[in-house]
Amino acid sequence: MQTRYEREAYQFLAVFRFLAYALAVMFTQVVPSLGVPAMPPLQLYIILATLGVYTALRVFSPLRWRERSLITYLIVLGDFLLCMLLVIYTNGLNSPFLLYSLTPIMTAALLFEEKVAISLAAIATIVLSIAHLALSQFIERFTWIMQGYNLTMLIIYTLFCFVAATVPYRINLNIRRRIEREAIIEERR
């Protein structure tokens, strides 16, 4: 049985994930100049359809984080890896899926320990930086980090990652603690 706070956390994460997916679809379909220019349309539609199914599965199958099993952490890690690979595959900092890649960080921030959320935020920033630095030397569609607005986008993405990872702990709205406290009170009754 889920508590009110647990339901609210899952609803927030589901709405954010859905809206991030909807924005990615909009950026690739309505405003194609902001989307992935070098990708064939069929490949883009396959990615969008697969991500749509994945988003629906993630929305309708919430984590069982209270179990504290290794599988729960592996699910979040798998979600994180999938999101980062998607961003790197679709042009890194110019990817329409950049906002979507924040969902595993927000999930970790709302439902797990702070060190998990901060670790994911740091890894996301480092991976994206290294991808742009390394891949810009070999792949034409990846631009050098100092070219255009890439450095600005990287700084903004880094800020968003760390804000999403730390805000629940800094403003004393740690939903996980409230859920645990409520569960202990319920158990004592």
Tab-separated table of C-alpha atoms in Angstrom:
chain	number	residue	atom	x	y	z
A	1	MET	CA	0.000	0.000	0.000
A	2	GLN	CA	1.398	3.362	-1.034
A	3	THR	CA	1.326	6.414	1.193
A	4	ARG	CA	0.151	9.802	0.011
A	5	TYR	CA	3.701	11.114	-0.366
A	6	GLU	CA	4.814	8.068	-2.305
A	7	ARG	CA	1.880	8.478	-4.709
A	8	GLU	CA	2.696	12.164	-5.147
A	9	ALA	CA	6.354	11.414	-5.870
A	10	TYR	CA	5.431	8.804	-8.469
A	11	GLN	CA	2.839	11.119	-10.021
A	12	PHE	CA	5.367	13.940	-10.241
A	13	LEU	CA	7.982	11.677	-11.817
A	14	ALA	CA	5.435	10.239	-14.263
A	15	VAL	CA	4.211	13.679	-15.335
A	16	PHE	CA	7.774	14.979	-15.733
A	17	ARG	CA	8.814	11.929	-17.753
A	18	PHE	CA	5.758	12.231	-20.004
A	19	LEU	CA	6.221	15.985	-20.538
A	20	ALA	CA	9.936	15.534	-21.286
A	21	TYR	CA	9.027	12.882	-23.864
A	22	ALA	CA	6.328	15.132	-25.359
A	23	LEU	CA	8.827	17.995	-25.654
A	24	ALA	CA	11.342	15.693	-27.336
A	25	VAL	CA	8.682	14.655	-29.853
A	26	MET	CA	7.782	18.293	-30.420
A	27	PHE	CA	11.430	19.286	-30.918
A	28	THR	CA	11.940	16.525	-33.486
A	29	GLN	CA	8.629	16.879	-35.333
A	30	VAL	CA	7.291	20.412	-35.026
A	31	VAL	CA	10.616	22.233	-34.927
A	32	PRO	CA	12.931	19.907	-36.878
A	33	SER	CA	15.740	22.473	-37.072
A	34	LEU	CA	16.225	22.051	-33.302
A	35	GLY	CA	16.101	18.300	-33.598
A	36	VAL	CA	18.564	15.780	-34.917
A	37	PRO	CA	19.518	16.956	-38.434
A	38	ALA	CA	21.765	14.092	-39.529
A	39	MET	CA	19.425	11.264	-38.548
A	40	PRO	CA	17.213	9.549	-41.146
A	41	PRO	CA	13.480	9.984	-40.434
A	42	LEU	CA	12.821	6.234	-40.119
A	43	GLN	CA	15.545	5.904	-37.501
A	44	LEU	CA	14.130	8.875	-35.596
A	45	TYR	CA	10.609	7.385	-35.655
A	46	ILE	CA	11.942	4.068	-34.353
A	47	ILE	CA	13.696	5.894	-31.503
A	48	LEU	CA	10.576	7.930	-30.695
A	49	ALA	CA	8.312	4.863	-30.760
A	50	THR	CA	10.680	2.805	-28.626
A	51	LEU	CA	11.084	5.658	-26.159
A	52	GLY	CA	7.304	6.105	-26.065
A	53	VAL	CA	6.793	2.459	-25.122
A	54	TYR	CA	9.620	2.689	-22.592
A	55	THR	CA	8.096	5.850	-21.087
A	56	ALA	CA	4.716	4.141	-20.746
A	57	LEU	CA	6.348	1.156	-19.047
A	58	ARG	CA	8.269	3.392	-16.637
A	59	VAL	CA	5.160	5.424	-15.823
A	60	PHE	CA	2.932	2.413	-15.150
A	61	SER	CA	5.471	0.265	-13.299
A	62	PRO	CA	6.809	2.309	-10.381
A	63	LEU	CA	9.900	1.311	-8.449
A	64	ARG	CA	9.620	-0.739	-5.295
A	65	TRP	CA	12.309	1.347	-3.600
A	66	ARG	CA	11.372	0.306	-0.065
A	67	GLU	CA	12.591	-3.207	-0.746
A	68	ARG	CA	16.147	-1.838	-0.853
A	69	SER	CA	17.169	-4.634	-3.128
A	70	LEU	CA	19.959	-4.519	-5.634
A	71	ILE	CA	17.434	-4.832	-8.458
A	72	THR	CA	15.879	-1.449	-7.576
A	73	TYR	CA	19.223	0.301	-7.886
A	74	LEU	CA	19.960	-1.605	-11.097
A	75	ILE	CA	16.661	-0.413	-12.597
A	76	VAL	CA	17.544	3.219	-11.872
A	77	LEU	CA	21.074	2.668	-13.195
A	78	GLY	CA	19.692	1.040	-16.355
A	79	ASP	CA	17.280	3.931	-16.838
A	80	PHE	CA	20.172	6.368	-16.407
A	81	LEU	CA	22.406	4.520	-18.882
A	82	LEU	CA	19.605	4.341	-21.444
A	83	CYS	CA	18.936	8.065	-21.143
A	84	MET	CA	22.617	8.969	-21.446
A	85	LEU	CA	23.130	6.697	-24.458
A	86	LEU	CA	20.060	8.234	-26.076
A	87	VAL	CA	21.417	11.749	-25.541
A	88	ILE	CA	24.866	10.849	-26.866
A	89	TYR	CA	23.433	8.996	-29.866
A	90	THR	CA	21.256	11.974	-30.781
A	91	ASN	CA	23.943	14.705	-30.811
A	92	GLY	CA	24.785	15.210	-27.145
A	93	LEU	CA	24.181	18.788	-26.053
A	94	ASN	CA	22.088	19.396	-29.178
A	95	SER	CA	19.848	16.410	-28.459
A	96	PRO	CA	16.092	16.891	-28.177
A	97	PHE	CA	16.188	14.291	-25.369
A	98	LEU	CA	18.374	16.345	-23.018
A	99	LEU	CA	15.492	17.167	-20.674
A	100	TYR	CA	14.410	13.517	-20.667
A	101	SER	CA	17.849	12.531	-19.361
A	102	LEU	CA	17.107	14.342	-16.088
A	103	THR	CA	14.370	11.854	-15.110
A	104	PRO	CA	16.643	9.199	-13.543
A	105	ILE	CA	18.439	11.911	-11.570
A	106	MET	CA	15.123	13.242	-10.278
A	107	THR	CA	13.993	9.701	-9.447
A	108	ALA	CA	17.141	9.132	-7.419
A	109	ALA	CA	16.753	12.505	-5.698
A	110	LEU	CA	13.163	11.845	-4.652
A	111	LEU	CA	13.418	8.202	-3.683
A	112	PHE	CA	17.013	7.350	-2.737
A	113	GLU	CA	19.932	8.682	-0.748
A	114	GLU	CA	21.516	11.974	-1.684
A	115	LYS	CA	24.814	10.361	-2.673
A	116	VAL	CA	23.038	8.311	-5.365
A	117	ALA	CA	21.426	11.401	-6.896
A	118	ILE	CA	24.602	13.485	-6.791
A	119	SER	CA	26.622	10.613	-8.255
A	120	LEU	CA	24.213	10.310	-11.185
A	121	ALA	CA	24.324	14.085	-11.767
A	122	ALA	CA	28.132	14.095	-11.749
A	123	ILE	CA	28.365	11.078	-14.049
A	124	ALA	CA	25.868	12.630	-16.492
A	125	THR	CA	27.887	15.831	-16.700
A	126	ILE	CA	31.215	14.040	-17.053
A	127	VAL	CA	29.901	11.620	-19.688
A	128	LEU	CA	28.411	14.428	-21.766
A	129	SER	CA	31.612	16.494	-21.496
A	130	ILE	CA	33.855	13.589	-22.473
A	131	ALA	CA	31.511	12.597	-25.293
A	132	HIS	CA	31.696	16.067	-26.807
A	133	LEU	CA	35.432	16.392	-26.312
A	134	ALA	CA	36.220	12.961	-27.763
A	135	LEU	CA	33.537	12.519	-30.415
A	136	SER	CA	33.992	15.997	-31.891
A	137	GLN	CA	37.371	14.783	-33.152
A	138	PHE	CA	35.883	11.847	-35.086
A	139	ILE	CA	32.193	12.479	-35.815
A	140	GLU	CA	31.158	15.507	-37.813
A	141	ARG	CA	27.745	16.020	-36.199
A	142	PHE	CA	29.364	16.446	-32.753
A	143	THR	CA	30.685	19.964	-32.423
A	144	TRP	CA	33.636	21.063	-30.335
A	145	ILE	CA	32.684	22.083	-26.805
A	146	MET	CA	33.884	25.673	-27.341
A	147	GLN	CA	31.953	26.092	-30.598
A	148	GLY	CA	28.607	27.862	-30.638
A	149	TYR	CA	26.567	27.561	-27.464
A	150	ASN	CA	27.892	24.153	-26.408
A	151	LEU	CA	29.808	25.372	-23.373
A	152	THR	CA	26.809	27.396	-22.228
A	153	MET	CA	24.526	24.397	-22.750
A	154	LEU	CA	26.921	22.181	-20.791
A	155	ILE	CA	26.997	24.636	-17.892
A	156	ILE	CA	23.200	24.924	-17.887
A	157	TYR	CA	22.806	21.142	-18.099
A	158	THR	CA	25.268	20.705	-15.223
A	159	LEU	CA	23.355	23.217	-13.111
A	160	PHE	CA	20.040	21.510	-13.855
A	161	CYS	CA	21.488	18.098	-12.997
A	162	PHE	CA	22.826	19.226	-9.647
A	163	VAL	CA	19.752	21.295	-8.790
A	164	ALA	CA	17.512	18.316	-9.574
A	165	ALA	CA	19.769	16.080	-7.474
A	166	THR	CA	20.034	18.321	-4.407
A	167	VAL	CA	16.847	20.374	-4.088
A	168	PRO	CA	14.795	17.691	-2.292
A	169	TYR	CA	17.496	17.446	0.375
A	170	ARG	CA	18.216	21.152	0.738
A	171	ILE	CA	14.706	22.517	1.182
A	172	ASN	CA	13.719	19.834	3.654
A	173	LEU	CA	11.207	18.162	1.360
A	174	ASN	CA	12.874	14.800	1.357
A	175	ILE	CA	9.893	12.703	0.423
A	176	ARG	CA	11.705	9.475	1.150
A	177	ARG	CA	12.168	10.391	4.817
A	178	ARG	CA	8.525	11.353	5.158
A	179	ILE	CA	7.434	8.100	3.584
A	180	GLU	CA	9.663	6.097	5.915
A	181	ARG	CA	8.444	8.026	8.955
A	182	GLU	CA	4.829	7.515	7.919
A	183	ALA	CA	5.476	3.812	7.374
A	184	ILE	CA	7.005	3.481	10.856
A	185	ILE	CA	4.020	5.230	12.436
A	186	GLU	CA	1.658	3.000	10.466
A	187	GLU	CA	3.605	-0.067	11.558
A	188	ARG	CA	3.401	0.896	15.239
A	189	ARG	CA	-0.390	1.157	15.115
